[in-house]
Structure formats: structure tokens, C-alpha cells
PDB file of C-alpha atoms in Angstrom:
ATOM      1  CA  MET A   5      22.416   8.851  13.830  1.00 44.00           C
ATOM      2  CA  GLU A   6      21.360  12.330  15.213  1.00 50.00           C
ATOM      3  CA  SER A   7      17.895  12.809  15.996  1.00 55.00           C
ATOM      4  CA  ALA A   8      16.219  14.192  12.938  1.00 63.00           C
ATOM      5  CA  THR A   9      12.653  15.638  12.699  1.00 73.00           C
ATOM      6  CA  PRO A  10      10.237  13.221  12.334  1.00 85.00           C
ATOM      7  CA  VAL A  11       8.943  13.041   8.728  1.00 94.00           C
ATOM      8  CA  ILE A  12       5.867  11.215   7.283  1.00 96.00           C
ATOM      9  CA  VAL A  13       6.207  10.168   3.752  1.00 97.00           C
ATOM     10  CA  ALA A  14       3.065   8.927   1.543  1.00 97.00           C
ATOM     11  CA  ILE A  15       4.153   6.682  -1.331  1.00 97.00           C
ATOM     12  CA  ASP A  16       1.490   5.894  -3.751  1.00 95.00           C
ATOM     13  CA  GLY A  17       1.012   4.304  -7.125  1.00 91.00           C
ATOM     14  CA  PRO A  18      -0.319   1.101  -8.661  1.00 86.00           C
ATOM     15  CA  SER A  19       0.931  -2.397  -8.205  1.00 81.00           C
ATOM     16  CA  GLY A  20       4.217  -3.277  -9.984  1.00 81.00           C
ATOM     17  CA  THR A  21       6.042   0.009  -9.639  1.00 87.00           C
ATOM     18  CA  GLY A  22       8.206  -1.232  -6.996  1.00 87.00           C
ATOM     19  CA  LYS A  23       6.584   0.528  -4.396  1.00 92.00           C
ATOM     20  CA  SER A  24       6.915  -2.046  -1.400  1.00 91.00           C
ATOM     21  CA  SER A  25      10.668  -2.599  -1.792  1.00 93.00           C
ATOM     22  CA  THR A  26      11.280   0.894  -2.287  1.00 96.00           C
ATOM     23  CA  SER A  27       9.409   2.127   0.737  1.00 97.00           C
ATOM     24  CA  LYS A  28      11.028  -0.695   2.916  1.00 97.00           C
ATOM     25  CA  ALA A  29      14.379   0.082   1.821  1.00 97.00           C
ATOM     26  CA  VAL A  30      14.019   3.851   2.080  1.00 97.00           C
ATOM     27  CA  ALA A  31      12.610   3.335   5.485  1.00 97.00           C
ATOM     28  CA  ALA A  32      15.382   0.967   6.786  1.00 97.00           C
ATOM     29  CA  GLN A  33      18.156   3.487   5.333  1.00 96.00           C
ATOM     30  CA  LEU A  34      16.758   6.455   6.954  1.00 95.00           C
ATOM     31  CA  GLY A  35      15.562   4.897  10.513  1.00 95.00           C
ATOM     32  CA  LEU A  36      11.768   5.325   9.851  1.00 97.00           C
ATOM     33  CA  ASN A  37       8.881   3.156  10.508  1.00 98.00           C
ATOM     34  CA  TYR A  38       6.860   1.445   7.575  1.00 98.00           C
ATOM     35  CA  LEU A  39       3.583   0.558   6.903  1.00 98.00           C
ATOM     36  CA  ASP A  40       2.079  -1.265   4.006  1.00 96.00           C
ATOM     37  CA  THR A  41      -1.519  -0.404   3.693  1.00 96.00           C
ATOM     38  CA  GLY A  42      -2.345  -2.943   0.962  1.00 93.00           C
ATOM     39  CA  ALA A  43      -1.403  -5.855   3.299  1.00 96.00           C
ATOM     40  CA  GLN A  44      -4.166  -4.277   5.888  1.00 98.00           C
ATOM     41  CA  TYR A  45      -6.695  -4.298   2.900  1.00 97.00           C
ATOM     42  CA  ARG A  46      -5.635  -7.732   2.228  1.00 97.00           C
ATOM     43  CA  ALA A  47      -5.739  -8.894   5.835  1.00 98.00           C
ATOM     44  CA  ILE A  48      -9.388  -7.629   6.336  1.00 98.00           C
ATOM     45  CA  THR A  49     -10.513  -9.423   2.725  1.00 98.00           C
ATOM     46  CA  TRP A  50      -8.636 -12.870   4.198  1.00 98.00           C
ATOM     47  CA  TRP A  51     -11.108 -12.515   7.222  1.00 98.00           C
ATOM     48  CA  MET A  52     -14.089 -12.036   5.102  1.00 98.00           C
ATOM     49  CA  VAL A  53     -13.035 -14.955   3.134  1.00 97.00           C
ATOM     50  CA  ASN A  54     -12.351 -17.162   6.096  1.00 97.00           C
ATOM     51  CA  ASN A  55     -15.440 -16.249   7.683  1.00 98.00           C
ATOM     52  CA  GLY A  56     -17.703 -16.841   4.614  1.00 97.00           C
ATOM     53  CA  ILE A  57     -18.626 -13.392   4.135  1.00 98.00           C
ATOM     54  CA  ASP A  58     -20.449 -12.556   0.735  1.00 97.00           C
ATOM     55  CA  ILE A  59     -17.935 -10.504  -1.204  1.00 97.00           C
ATOM     56  CA  ASP A  60     -20.162  -9.531  -3.759  1.00 96.00           C
ATOM     57  CA  ASP A  61     -22.486  -8.234  -1.057  1.00 98.00           C
ATOM     58  CA  PRO A  62     -21.195  -4.833   0.020  1.00 97.00           C
ATOM     59  CA  SER A  63     -23.880  -4.430   2.727  1.00 98.00           C
ATOM     60  CA  ALA A  64     -22.588  -7.912   4.268  1.00 98.00           C
ATOM     61  CA  ILE A  65     -18.977  -6.610   4.231  1.00 98.00           C
ATOM     62  CA  ALA A  66     -19.974  -3.302   5.568  1.00 98.00           C
ATOM     63  CA  ALA A  67     -21.693  -5.179   8.577  1.00 98.00           C
ATOM     64  CA  VAL A  68     -18.705  -6.939   9.688  1.00 98.00           C
ATOM     65  CA  ALA A  69     -15.891  -4.531   8.727  1.00 98.00           C
ATOM     66  CA  GLY A  70     -15.291  -3.634  12.461  1.00 97.00           C
ATOM     67  CA  LYS A  71     -14.989  -7.151  13.562  1.00 98.00           C
ATOM     68  CA  PRO A  72     -11.375  -8.282  12.664  1.00 98.00           C
ATOM     69  CA  GLU A  73      -8.515  -6.980  14.846  1.00 98.00           C
ATOM     70  CA  ILE A  74      -5.843  -5.950  12.456  1.00 98.00           C
ATOM     71  CA  VAL A  75      -2.287  -5.219  13.882  1.00 98.00           C
ATOM     72  CA  SER A  76       0.553  -4.239  11.729  1.00 97.00           C
ATOM     73  CA  GLY A  77       4.255  -4.266  12.766  1.00 97.00           C
ATOM     74  CA  THR A  78       6.029  -1.499  11.529  1.00 97.00           C
ATOM     75  CA  ASP A  79       9.722  -2.829  11.335  1.00 97.00           C
ATOM     76  CA  PRO A  80      10.961  -2.213   7.597  1.00 97.00           C
ATOM     77  CA  LYS A  81      13.237  -4.854   8.127  1.00 95.00           C
ATOM     78  CA  GLY A  82      10.401  -7.593   9.249  1.00 95.00           C
ATOM     79  CA  PRO A  83       6.950  -5.894   8.912  1.00 95.00           C
ATOM     80  CA  THR A  84       4.492  -8.221  10.389  1.00 97.00           C
ATOM     81  CA  ILE A  85       0.489  -8.469  10.013  1.00 98.00           C
ATOM     82  CA  THR A  86      -1.926 -10.247  12.219  1.00 98.00           C
ATOM     83  CA  VAL A  87      -5.382 -10.651  12.185  1.00 98.00           C
ATOM     84  CA  ASP A  88      -7.061 -11.699  15.563  1.00 98.00           C
ATOM     85  CA  GLY A  89      -3.592 -12.551  16.736  1.00 97.00           C
ATOM     86  CA  VAL A  90      -3.000 -15.064  13.620  1.00 98.00           C
ATOM     87  CA  ASP A  91      -0.048 -14.403  11.533  1.00 98.00           C
ATOM     88  CA  VAL A  92      -1.598 -13.503   7.851  1.00 98.00           C
ATOM     89  CA  ALA A  93       1.625 -12.508   6.029  1.00 97.00           C
ATOM     90  CA  GLY A  94       1.630 -15.467   3.665  1.00 96.00           C
ATOM     91  CA  PRO A  95      -2.003 -16.121   3.362  1.00 97.00           C
ATOM     92  CA  ILE A  96      -2.986 -12.642   2.370  1.00 97.00           C
ATOM     93  CA  ARG A  97      -0.781 -12.996  -0.906  1.00 94.00           C
ATOM     94  CA  GLU A  98      -2.442 -15.909  -2.162  1.00 94.00           C
ATOM     95  CA  GLN A  99      -4.715 -15.415  -5.256  1.00 92.00           C
ATOM     96  CA  GLU A 100      -7.613 -16.147  -3.562  1.00 94.00           C
ATOM     97  CA  VAL A 101      -7.193 -12.990  -1.387  1.00 96.00           C
ATOM     98  CA  THR A 102      -5.605 -11.117  -4.566  1.00 92.00           C
ATOM     99  CA  SER A 103      -8.736 -11.675  -6.608  1.00 93.00           C
ATOM    100  CA  LYS A 104     -11.073 -10.104  -4.239  1.00 96.00           C
ATOM    101  CA  VAL A 105      -9.347  -7.259  -2.418  1.00 94.00           C
ATOM    102  CA  SER A 106     -10.481  -4.472  -4.928  1.00 91.00           C
ATOM    103  CA  ALA A 107     -14.198  -5.372  -3.955  1.00 95.00           C
ATOM    104  CA  VAL A 108     -13.573  -5.527  -0.335  1.00 97.00           C
ATOM    105  CA  SER A 109     -11.438  -2.315  -0.451  1.00 94.00           C
ATOM    106  CA  ALA A 110     -14.219  -0.529  -2.343  1.00 93.00           C
ATOM    107  CA  VAL A 111     -16.810  -0.703   0.533  1.00 96.00           C
ATOM    108  CA  PRO A 112     -16.664   2.602   2.297  1.00 95.00           C
ATOM    109  CA  GLU A 113     -17.133   1.264   5.471  1.00 97.00           C
ATOM    110  CA  VAL A 114     -14.034  -0.891   5.182  1.00 97.00           C
ATOM    111  CA  ARG A 115     -12.012   2.171   4.111  1.00 95.00           C
ATOM    112  CA  THR A 116     -13.127   4.287   7.076  1.00 96.00           C
ATOM    113  CA  ARG A 117     -11.993   1.427   9.336  1.00 97.00           C
ATOM    114  CA  ILE A 118      -8.726   0.841   7.776  1.00 97.00           C
ATOM    115  CA  THR A 119      -7.957   4.492   7.243  1.00 97.00           C
ATOM    116  CA  GLU A 120      -8.611   5.315  10.751  1.00 97.00           C
ATOM    117  CA  LEU A 121      -5.836   2.400  11.537  1.00 97.00           C
ATOM    118  CA  GLN A 122      -3.463   3.718   9.209  1.00 97.00           C
ATOM    119  CA  ARG A 123      -3.756   7.124  10.839  1.00 97.00           C
ATOM    120  CA  THR A 124      -3.226   6.015  14.429  1.00 97.00           C
ATOM    121  CA  ILE A 125      -0.125   4.305  13.310  1.00 97.00           C
ATOM    122  CA  ALA A 126       1.484   7.272  11.463  1.00 96.00           C
ATOM    123  CA  SER A 127       0.722   9.581  14.091  1.00 94.00           C
ATOM    124  CA  SER A 128       2.347   7.323  16.829  1.00 94.00           C
ATOM    125  CA  ALA A 129       5.595   6.680  14.807  1.00 94.00           C
ATOM    126  CA  VAL A 130       8.037   8.693  16.857  1.00 92.00           C
ATOM    127  CA  THR A 131      10.858   8.878  14.261  1.00 89.00           C
ATOM    128  CA  GLY A 132       8.440   8.954  11.244  1.00 96.00           C
ATOM    129  CA  ILE A 133       7.142   6.835   8.696  1.00 98.00           C
ATOM    130  CA  VAL A 134       6.958   5.708   5.147  1.00 98.00           C
ATOM    131  CA  VAL A 135       3.290   4.732   4.384  1.00 98.00           C
ATOM    132  CA  GLU A 136       2.675   2.834   1.006  1.00 96.00           C
ATOM    133  CA  GLY A 137      -0.473   2.650  -0.661  1.00 94.00           C
ATOM    134  CA  ARG A 138      -2.748   3.879  -3.100  1.00 90.00           C
ATOM    135  CA  ASP A 139      -4.757   6.709  -1.453  1.00 91.00           C
ATOM    136  CA  ILE A 140      -2.149   7.826   1.222  1.00 96.00           C
ATOM    137  CA  GLY A 141      -1.343  11.459  -0.155  1.00 96.00           C
ATOM    138  CA  THR A 142      -5.044  11.989  -1.076  1.00 94.00           C
ATOM    139  CA  THR A 143      -6.955  10.622   1.807  1.00 93.00           C
ATOM    140  CA  VAL A 144      -5.422   9.040   4.485  1.00 96.00           C
ATOM    141  CA  LEU A 145      -2.549  11.653   5.229  1.00 97.00           C
ATOM    142  CA  PRO A 146      -3.072  14.639   3.083  1.00 96.00           C
ATOM    143  CA  ASP A 147      -0.856  16.583   5.115  1.00 96.00           C
ATOM    144  CA  ALA A 148       2.034  14.293   4.805  1.00 97.00           C
ATOM    145  CA  ASP A 149       5.636  15.886   4.721  1.00 96.00           C
ATOM    146  CA  LEU A 150       6.584  14.268   1.524  1.00 97.00           C
ATOM    147  CA  LYS A 151       4.235  12.690  -1.103  1.00 97.00           C
ATOM    148  CA  ILE A 152       5.393  10.537  -3.945  1.00 97.00           C
ATOM    149  CA  PHE A 153       3.720   8.923  -6.710  1.00 95.00           C
ATOM    150  CA  LEU A 154       5.462   5.814  -8.370  1.00 94.00           C
ATOM    151  CA  THR A 155       4.453   5.087 -12.062  1.00 92.00           C
ATOM    152  CA  ALA A 156       5.668   2.749 -14.675  1.00 89.00           C
ATOM    153  CA  SER A 157       4.436   1.280 -17.995  1.00 88.00           C
ATOM    154  CA  ALA A 158       1.756  -1.590 -17.746  1.00 84.00           C
ATOM    155  CA  GLU A 159       4.574  -3.760 -19.455  1.00 85.00           C
ATOM    156  CA  ALA A 160       7.319  -3.015 -16.949  1.00 85.00           C
ATOM    157  CA  ARG A 161       4.946  -3.666 -13.996  1.00 82.00           C
ATOM    158  CA  ALA A 162       3.556  -6.850 -15.490  1.00 80.00           C
ATOM    159  CA  ALA A 163       7.093  -8.151 -16.232  1.00 81.00           C
ATOM    160  CA  ARG A 164       8.149  -7.308 -12.604  1.00 78.00           C
ATOM    161  CA  ARG A 165       5.064  -8.953 -10.917  1.00 72.00           C
ATOM    162  CA  SER A 166       5.432 -12.150 -13.127  1.00 69.00           C
ATOM    163  CA  GLY A 167       9.061 -12.102 -12.113  1.00 71.00           C
ATOM    164  CA  GLU A 168       7.871 -11.928  -8.222  1.00 68.00           C
ATOM    165  CA  LEU A 169       5.407 -14.942  -9.091  1.00 65.00           C
ATOM    166  CA  LYS A 170       7.398 -17.372 -10.990  1.00 65.00           C
ATOM    167  CA  GLY A 171       6.140 -19.011 -13.959  1.00 64.00           C
ATOM    168  CA  VAL A 172       3.107 -16.394 -14.475  1.00 69.00           C
ATOM    169  CA  ASP A 173       1.977 -15.270 -17.809  1.00 78.00           C
ATOM    170  CA  VAL A 174       3.251 -11.874 -18.340  1.00 76.00           C
ATOM    171  CA  ASP A 175       0.118 -10.941 -20.732  1.00 82.00           C
ATOM    172  CA  ALA A 176      -2.203 -12.439 -18.278  1.00 81.00           C
ATOM    173  CA  THR A 177      -0.482 -10.564 -15.593  1.00 78.00           C
ATOM    174  CA  ARG A 178      -0.587  -7.144 -17.548  1.00 79.00           C
ATOM    175  CA  GLU A 179      -4.559  -7.648 -17.924  1.00 83.00           C
ATOM    176  CA  ALA A 180      -5.038  -8.369 -14.539  1.00 81.00           C
ATOM    177  CA  LEU A 181      -2.948  -5.237 -13.431  1.00 78.00           C
ATOM    178  CA  ILE A 182      -4.863  -2.943 -15.659  1.00 78.00           C
ATOM    179  CA  LYS A 183      -8.299  -4.496 -14.811  1.00 83.00           C
ATOM    180  CA  ARG A 184      -7.420  -3.884 -10.834  1.00 78.00           C
ATOM    181  CA  ASP A 185      -5.906  -0.008 -11.763  1.00 78.00           C
ATOM    182  CA  ALA A 186      -9.382   0.653 -13.543  1.00 78.00           C
ATOM    183  CA  ALA A 187     -11.383  -0.584 -10.550  1.00 77.00           C
ATOM    184  CA  ASP A 188      -9.231   1.052  -8.100  1.00 78.00           C
ATOM    185  CA  SER A 189      -9.014   4.278  -9.799  1.00 74.00           C
ATOM    186  CA  SER A 190     -13.027   4.448 -10.594  1.00 77.00           C
ATOM    187  CA  ARG A 191     -13.988   3.348  -7.277  1.00 75.00           C
ATOM    188  CA  LYS A 192     -16.212   6.087  -5.591  1.00 79.00           C
ATOM    189  CA  THR A 193     -14.236   6.253  -2.197  1.00 77.00           C
ATOM    190  CA  SER A 194     -10.551   7.176  -2.300  1.00 75.00           C
ATOM    191  CA  PRO A 195      -9.718   6.038  -5.671  1.00 76.00           C
ATOM    192  CA  LEU A 196      -6.114   5.472  -6.819  1.00 76.00           C
ATOM    193  CA  ALA A 197      -5.061   8.888  -7.638  1.00 80.00           C
ATOM    194  CA  LYS A 198      -2.000  11.284  -7.637  1.00 87.00           C
ATOM    195  CA  ALA A 199      -2.216  13.988  -5.250  1.00 90.00           C
ATOM    196  CA  ASP A 200      -1.700  17.590  -6.655  1.00 92.00           C
ATOM    197  CA  ASP A 201       1.470  18.324  -4.393  1.00 93.00           C
ATOM    198  CA  ALA A 202       3.065  14.881  -4.832  1.00 94.00           C
ATOM    199  CA  VAL A 203       6.303  14.291  -6.816  1.00 93.00           C
ATOM    200  CA  GLU A 204       5.881  11.610  -9.518  1.00 93.00           C
ATOM    201  CA  VAL A 205       8.763   9.191 -10.131  1.00 93.00           C
ATOM    202  CA  ASP A 206       8.476   7.015 -13.367  1.00 93.00           C
ATOM    203  CA  THR A 207      10.281   3.537 -12.568  1.00 91.00           C
ATOM    204  CA  THR A 208      10.006   2.165 -16.041  1.00 90.00           C
ATOM    205  CA  ASP A 209      13.559   2.504 -16.935  1.00 89.00           C
ATOM    206  CA  LEU A 210      15.169   2.829 -13.420  1.00 90.00           C
ATOM    207  CA  THR A 211      16.498  -0.065 -11.497  1.00 89.00           C
ATOM    208  CA  LEU A 212      15.296  -0.511  -8.041  1.00 90.00           C
ATOM    209  CA  ALA A 213      18.420   0.842  -6.544  1.00 94.00           C
ATOM    210  CA  GLN A 214      18.160   4.085  -8.671  1.00 94.00           C
ATOM    211  CA  VAL A 215      14.510   4.192  -7.271  1.00 94.00           C
ATOM    212  CA  ILE A 216      15.383   3.937  -3.816  1.00 95.00           C
ATOM    213  CA  GLU A 217      18.368   6.587  -4.047  1.00 96.00           C
ATOM    214  CA  CYS A 218      15.752   8.955  -5.871  1.00 95.00           C
ATOM    215  CA  VAL A 219      13.304   8.558  -2.940  1.00 96.00           C
ATOM    216  CA  VAL A 220      15.793   8.606  -0.076  1.00 96.00           C
ATOM    217  CA  THR A 221      17.285  12.170  -1.651  1.00 96.00           C
ATOM    218  CA  LEU A 222      13.655  13.689  -1.629  1.00 95.00           C
ATOM    219  CA  VAL A 223      13.502  12.768   1.771  1.00 94.00           C
ATOM    220  CA  GLU A 224      16.524  13.874   2.906  1.00 93.00           C
ATOM    221  CA  GLU A 225      15.876  17.306   0.997  1.00 92.00           C
ATOM    222  CA  LYS A 226      12.716  17.599   2.727  1.00 90.00           C
ATOM    223  CA  ARG A 227      14.136  16.962   6.321  1.00 86.00           C
ATOM    224  CA  ALA A 228      16.854  19.458   5.625  1.00 85.00           C
ATOM    225  CA  GLY A 229      14.302  22.116   4.486  1.00 80.00           C
ATOM    226  CA  LYS A 230      12.295  21.890   7.867  1.00 55.00           C
TER     227      LYS A 230
END
């Protein structure tokens, strides 16, 4: 592949919009690095839970936010995440972490710490990077070359999410997604929001392949226009 101009792509949106699958596939297809910022928030949450930090006490969380060493591997074909050298890719997806990640993520000191980490990773990506999260285009990388905001109906998102988590009740999943969106959208520090200059892509009626194709086209157009 000819050496293209490095491009930084921010992909934001709520859970169940196909964000991770899309971001990984686009990065792999275009030879870019990939960063799942949600995994980093899950990783710091996992560390807090494992170390007995009171998740209901923001000051307790803030006091130790700088302690865990979080390392993200950015190969889209096999992204990795470790905390203090321990592979946490599996444990961070478990319910205990999922139920607490919004509370931990809302603590400003946690966001500052993780945001710095994300900016460092993005700036050191030689070929460019696809960074996926909830506040990338607005807060983490406001100067990203391309910002995309994925949306989908709550019903579509719940169906996808419960499909990923076999045997999960769709209605319960939908309620949980709506609750988490409300928590993430209303937090004071870096809420889930669409950047003014982001391209919105509604994935409700699209297949994953169609979403990937749409985003790849947007990135290629951006690269060509540089």
C-alpha cells in the first residue's frame, strides 16, 4: 500500500451501534492503528474493583486514578489490554465491571488520566489511527481529521447487544443501555455527545458490512482531500 497521509479518525456513539466492530474493520482495511477507549475505562474500573476501592466514593477513586499502569495494543486484528502487566481483555467485559464503569468514568481525575493516555497513543500512531469511544471527537481529539458519530435505535442496539451476550433478555438489555446512555450523556466531565463537525451515521437499518463500507469511504475521501 502506498504511504498515505496519516489520518486520525474519531468514532463516537453509544453502546450497541456497531462501534467496535466497525472501528476495528476500518482500521484493518486501511492499515491504521486502532484504540478502544472504552476498554481503558473498563481496565481502570477492573483495577478499582480488584483493589477494593469504594466505587461509590469519587474521592477514593480520584486518589488512586494514577496508580494502575494501563497498556493498550493497537493492532486492529488483535487489540490487547493489560493492567500492571496482567492481560485483562476477558475480565473487563464481565458484568461486575460493566455495572460499575459509568461511575468510575465519571470521576474527573480518571478522565484526565485516561484522556492523556489516549492522546499519547494517537499522536504516536505513524500511519494514523481509528479511536473509538464516547467523547473522542468532542474532548480527547477535537482536532481529529475525521469525526464520525454512530447512532441506532434503542431497540436495534439492545437486539445486537443481547445477541453478543447469549441468552440475555432484550428488554432488560434495552433498559440497561438507556440507563447507561443517560448516565454518560449527563455526566459533567466529557459527556457522550456528538461533535458539531461529526458525520452522523444511523446504523439501525444497515448491516455491519454497509456501515464499514460507509466509514471506509468517508476516510478515503478525507485522505484524498488532504
